[in-house]
CSV table of C-alpha atoms and ligand atoms in Angstrom, one decimal:
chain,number,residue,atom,x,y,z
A,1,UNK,CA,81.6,96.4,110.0
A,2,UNK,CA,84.2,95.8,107.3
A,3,UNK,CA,83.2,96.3,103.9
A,4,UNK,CA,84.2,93.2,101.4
A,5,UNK,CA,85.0,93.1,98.0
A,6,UNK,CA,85.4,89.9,96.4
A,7,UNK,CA,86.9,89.3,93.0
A,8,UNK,CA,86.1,86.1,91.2
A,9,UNK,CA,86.2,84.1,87.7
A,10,UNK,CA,84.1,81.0,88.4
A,11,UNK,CA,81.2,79.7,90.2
A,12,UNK,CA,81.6,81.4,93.5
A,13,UNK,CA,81.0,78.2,96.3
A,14,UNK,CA,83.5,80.5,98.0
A,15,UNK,CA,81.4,83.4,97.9
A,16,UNK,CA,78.7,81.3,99.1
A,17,UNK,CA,80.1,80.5,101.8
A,18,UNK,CA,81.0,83.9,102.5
A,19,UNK,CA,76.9,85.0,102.3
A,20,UNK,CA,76.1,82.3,104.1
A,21,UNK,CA,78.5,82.7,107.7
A,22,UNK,CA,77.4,86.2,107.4
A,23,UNK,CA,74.1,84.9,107.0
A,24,UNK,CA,74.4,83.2,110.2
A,25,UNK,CA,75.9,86.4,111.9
A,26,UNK,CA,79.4,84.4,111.9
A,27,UNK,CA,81.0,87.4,110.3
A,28,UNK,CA,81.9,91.1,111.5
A,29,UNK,CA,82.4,92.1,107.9
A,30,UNK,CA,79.7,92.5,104.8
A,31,UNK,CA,80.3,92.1,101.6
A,32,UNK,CA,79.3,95.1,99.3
A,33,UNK,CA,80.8,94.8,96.0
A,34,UNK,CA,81.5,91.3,93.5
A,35,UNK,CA,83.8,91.7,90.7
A,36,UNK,CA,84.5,89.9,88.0
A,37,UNK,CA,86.9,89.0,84.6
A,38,UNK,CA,84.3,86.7,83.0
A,39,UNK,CA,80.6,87.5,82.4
A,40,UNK,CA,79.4,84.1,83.3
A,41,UNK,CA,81.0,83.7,86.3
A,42,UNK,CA,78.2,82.3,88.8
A,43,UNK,CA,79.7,84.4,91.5
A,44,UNK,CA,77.9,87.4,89.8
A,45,UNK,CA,74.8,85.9,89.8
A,46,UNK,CA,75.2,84.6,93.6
A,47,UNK,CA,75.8,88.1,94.4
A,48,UNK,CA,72.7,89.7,92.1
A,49,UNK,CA,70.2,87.1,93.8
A,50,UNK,CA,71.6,88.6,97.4
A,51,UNK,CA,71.7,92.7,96.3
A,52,UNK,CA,75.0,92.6,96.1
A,53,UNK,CA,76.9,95.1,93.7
A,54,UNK,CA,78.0,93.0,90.7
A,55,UNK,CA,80.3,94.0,88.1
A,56,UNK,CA,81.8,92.3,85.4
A,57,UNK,CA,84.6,94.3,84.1
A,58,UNK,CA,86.2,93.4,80.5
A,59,UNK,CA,89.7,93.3,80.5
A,60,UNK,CA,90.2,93.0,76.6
A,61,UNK,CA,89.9,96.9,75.8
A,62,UNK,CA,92.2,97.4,78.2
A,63,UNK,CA,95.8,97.6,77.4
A,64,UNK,CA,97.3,95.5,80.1
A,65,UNK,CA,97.3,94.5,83.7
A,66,UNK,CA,98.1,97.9,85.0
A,67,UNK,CA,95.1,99.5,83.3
A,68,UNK,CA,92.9,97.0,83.9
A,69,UNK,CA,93.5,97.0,88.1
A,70,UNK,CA,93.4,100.2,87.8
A,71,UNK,CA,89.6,100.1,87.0
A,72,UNK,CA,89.1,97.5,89.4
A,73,UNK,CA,90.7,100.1,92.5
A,74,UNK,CA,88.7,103.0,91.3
A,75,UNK,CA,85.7,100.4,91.9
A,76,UNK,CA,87.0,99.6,95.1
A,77,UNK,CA,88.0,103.0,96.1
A,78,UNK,CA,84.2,103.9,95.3
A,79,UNK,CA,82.5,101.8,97.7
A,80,UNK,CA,85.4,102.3,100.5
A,81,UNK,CA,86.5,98.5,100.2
A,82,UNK,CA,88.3,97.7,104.0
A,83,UNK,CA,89.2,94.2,102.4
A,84,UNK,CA,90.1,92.5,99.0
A,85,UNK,CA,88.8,88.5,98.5
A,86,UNK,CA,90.1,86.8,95.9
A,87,UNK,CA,87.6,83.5,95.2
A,88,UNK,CA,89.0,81.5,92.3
A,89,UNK,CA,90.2,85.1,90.8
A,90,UNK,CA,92.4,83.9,87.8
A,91,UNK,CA,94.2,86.7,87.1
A,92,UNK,CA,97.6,88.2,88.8
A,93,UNK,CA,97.1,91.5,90.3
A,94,UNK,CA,99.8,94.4,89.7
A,95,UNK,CA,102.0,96.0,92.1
A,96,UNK,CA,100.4,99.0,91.8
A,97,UNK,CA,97.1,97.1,93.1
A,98,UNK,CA,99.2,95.0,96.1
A,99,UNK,CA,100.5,98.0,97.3
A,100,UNK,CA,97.5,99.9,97.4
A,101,UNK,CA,95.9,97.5,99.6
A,102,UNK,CA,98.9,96.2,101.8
A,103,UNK,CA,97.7,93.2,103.9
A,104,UNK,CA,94.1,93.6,102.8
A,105,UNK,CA,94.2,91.6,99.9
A,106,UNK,CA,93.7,87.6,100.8
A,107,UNK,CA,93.5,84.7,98.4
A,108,UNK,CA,92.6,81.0,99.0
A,109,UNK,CA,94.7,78.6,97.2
A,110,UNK,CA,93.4,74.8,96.8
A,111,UNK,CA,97.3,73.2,98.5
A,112,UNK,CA,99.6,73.6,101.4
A,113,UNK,CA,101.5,76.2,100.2
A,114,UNK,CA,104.2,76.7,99.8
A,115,UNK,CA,103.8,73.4,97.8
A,116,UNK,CA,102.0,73.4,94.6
A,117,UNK,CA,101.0,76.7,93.6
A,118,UNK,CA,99.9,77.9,90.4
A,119,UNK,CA,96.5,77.3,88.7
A,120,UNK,CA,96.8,73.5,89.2
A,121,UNK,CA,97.3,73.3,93.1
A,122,UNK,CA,95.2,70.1,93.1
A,123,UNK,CA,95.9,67.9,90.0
A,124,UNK,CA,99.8,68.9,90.8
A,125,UNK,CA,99.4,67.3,94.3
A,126,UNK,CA,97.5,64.1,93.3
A,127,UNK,CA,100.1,63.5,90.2
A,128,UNK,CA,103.2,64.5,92.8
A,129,UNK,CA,102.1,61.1,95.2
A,130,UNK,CA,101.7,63.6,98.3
A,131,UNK,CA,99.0,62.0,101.1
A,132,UNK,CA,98.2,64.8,102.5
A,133,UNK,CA,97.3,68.2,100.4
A,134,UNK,CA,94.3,70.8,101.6
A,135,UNK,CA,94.2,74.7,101.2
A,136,UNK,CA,95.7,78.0,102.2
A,137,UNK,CA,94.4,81.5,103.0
A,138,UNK,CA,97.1,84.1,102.4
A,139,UNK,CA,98.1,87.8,102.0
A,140,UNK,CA,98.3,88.9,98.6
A,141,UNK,CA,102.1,90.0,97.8
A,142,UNK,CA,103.3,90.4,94.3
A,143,UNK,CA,103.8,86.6,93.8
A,144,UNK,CA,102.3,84.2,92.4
A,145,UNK,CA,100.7,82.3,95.7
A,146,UNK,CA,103.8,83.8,98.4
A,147,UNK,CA,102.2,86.1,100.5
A,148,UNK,CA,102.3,85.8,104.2
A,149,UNK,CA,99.8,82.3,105.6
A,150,UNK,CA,96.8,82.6,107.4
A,151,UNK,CA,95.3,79.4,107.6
A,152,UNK,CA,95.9,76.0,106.8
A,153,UNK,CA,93.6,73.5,106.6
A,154,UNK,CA,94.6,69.5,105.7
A,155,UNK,CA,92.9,66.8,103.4
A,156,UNK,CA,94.0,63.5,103.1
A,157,UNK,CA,94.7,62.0,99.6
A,158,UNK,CA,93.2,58.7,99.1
A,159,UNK,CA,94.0,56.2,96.6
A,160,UNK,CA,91.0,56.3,94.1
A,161,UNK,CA,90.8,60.2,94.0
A,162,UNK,CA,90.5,62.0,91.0
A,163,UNK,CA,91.4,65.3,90.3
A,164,UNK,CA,87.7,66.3,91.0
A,165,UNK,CA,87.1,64.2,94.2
A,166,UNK,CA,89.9,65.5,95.6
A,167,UNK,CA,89.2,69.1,95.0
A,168,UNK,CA,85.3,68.4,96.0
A,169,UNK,CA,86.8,67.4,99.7
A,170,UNK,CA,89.5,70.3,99.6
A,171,UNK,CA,86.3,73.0,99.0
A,172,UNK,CA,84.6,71.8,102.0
A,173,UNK,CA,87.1,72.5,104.1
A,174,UNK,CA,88.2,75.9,101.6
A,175,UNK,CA,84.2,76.9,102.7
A,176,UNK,CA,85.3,76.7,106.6
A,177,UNK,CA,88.5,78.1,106.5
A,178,UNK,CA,87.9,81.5,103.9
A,179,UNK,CA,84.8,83.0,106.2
A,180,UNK,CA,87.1,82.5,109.4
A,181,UNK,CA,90.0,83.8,108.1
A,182,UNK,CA,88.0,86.7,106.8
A,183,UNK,CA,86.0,87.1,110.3
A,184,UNK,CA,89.5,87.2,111.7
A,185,UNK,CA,90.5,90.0,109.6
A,186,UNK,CA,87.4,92.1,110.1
A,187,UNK,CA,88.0,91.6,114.2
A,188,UNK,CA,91.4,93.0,113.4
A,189,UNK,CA,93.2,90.0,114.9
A,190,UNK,CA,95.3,89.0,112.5
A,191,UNK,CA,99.2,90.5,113.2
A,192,UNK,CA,102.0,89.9,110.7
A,193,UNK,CA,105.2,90.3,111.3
A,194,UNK,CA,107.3,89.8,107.9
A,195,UNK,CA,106.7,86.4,107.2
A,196,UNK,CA,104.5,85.1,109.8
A,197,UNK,CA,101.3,85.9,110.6
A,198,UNK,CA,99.7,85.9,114.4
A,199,UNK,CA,96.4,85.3,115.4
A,200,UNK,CA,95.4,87.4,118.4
A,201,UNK,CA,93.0,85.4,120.5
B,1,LIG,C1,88.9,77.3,94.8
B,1,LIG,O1,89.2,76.0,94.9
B,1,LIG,C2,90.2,78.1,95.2
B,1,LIG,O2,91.0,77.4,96.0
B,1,LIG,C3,90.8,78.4,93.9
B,1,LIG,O3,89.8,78.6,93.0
B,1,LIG,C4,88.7,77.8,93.4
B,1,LIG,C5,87.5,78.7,93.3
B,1,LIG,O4,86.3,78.1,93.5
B,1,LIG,N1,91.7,79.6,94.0
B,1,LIG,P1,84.9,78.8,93.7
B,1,LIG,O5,84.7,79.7,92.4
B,1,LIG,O6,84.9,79.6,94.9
B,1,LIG,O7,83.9,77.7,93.7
């Protein structure tokens, strides 16, 4: 079994989803440590209500992004972390962090990539006139949303969407495509070669 960590700022649906294929025994991976930037974030909760580790770790008193990952990977390092999650983790992680954990770091972005990233994946791609948008699961590099592509999934824009209808239909396919992508990973079956990455069926 792989152990998870998952780093997240908000509510967590991803996370949920997450508990809830390994819940169904969809997943060959467990998640033993949450971790997050904001106190509130309902991801901790989600992860308390389970008896899962939860931390929230400050980053004010710490001097920058270095320091601050640094506490994170001594975290990580503790509990013998196979693989990093990020789920709605609003922070850029440092080099120091990416090359720690080379092609174990994955992060869900709410857009095809490479179109759209940034924090406003969705409202980017509604105000652009695109008609088709969805999500991404990718490797972590040092960039902001670049890393090598997982999985893709599509969602078709329709005319009366709002920024939040549109990201409502874009998390229900987000909560499919993050456990797979995961369960692929813990099944070691995911091969990347530079760019590209191969799933071995
Ligand atoms: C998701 O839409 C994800 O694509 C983005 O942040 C959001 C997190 O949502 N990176 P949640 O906290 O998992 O509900």
């Amino acid at each position: 079994m792989k152990r998870i960590a998952v780093l997240a700022s908000g509510k967590g649906s991803n996370l949920e989803a997450i508990f809830q294929a390994a819940e169904r025994g969809e997943l060959e991976g467990r998640v033993v440590l949450v971790i997050s930037d904001r106190q509130e974030a309902g991801a901790l909760e989600r992860a308390r209500q389970r008896g899962v580790k939860a931390l929230y770790i400050d980053p004010r008193p710490f001097a920058g992004r270095v320091e601050y990952d640094r506490a994170i990977m001594k975290e990580l390092e503790k509990e013998a972390v196979d693989l990093v999650v990020l789920a709605g983790f609003m922070r850029l992680l440092s080099k120091e962090f990416v090359d720690a954990y080379p092609h174990r770091i994955m992060n869900i972005h709410p857009a095809l990539l490479p179109s759209f990233p940034g924090t406003e994946g969705v409202k980017d791609a509604l105000e652009y006139g695109v008609k088709v948008t969805g999500c991404t699961v990718h490797f972590v590099d040092e960039g902001m949303d670049t890393g090598p592509i997982i999985l893709q999934g599509a969602v078709e824009i329709k005319d009366d969407d709002t920024v939040e209808t549109l990201h409502q239909r874009i998390q229900e396919v987000e909560h499919r495509l993050y456990p797979r992508a995961i369960n692929l990973f813990c099944q070691n079956k995911i091969k990347v070669e530079g760019r590209r990455c191969f799933i071995l069926e």
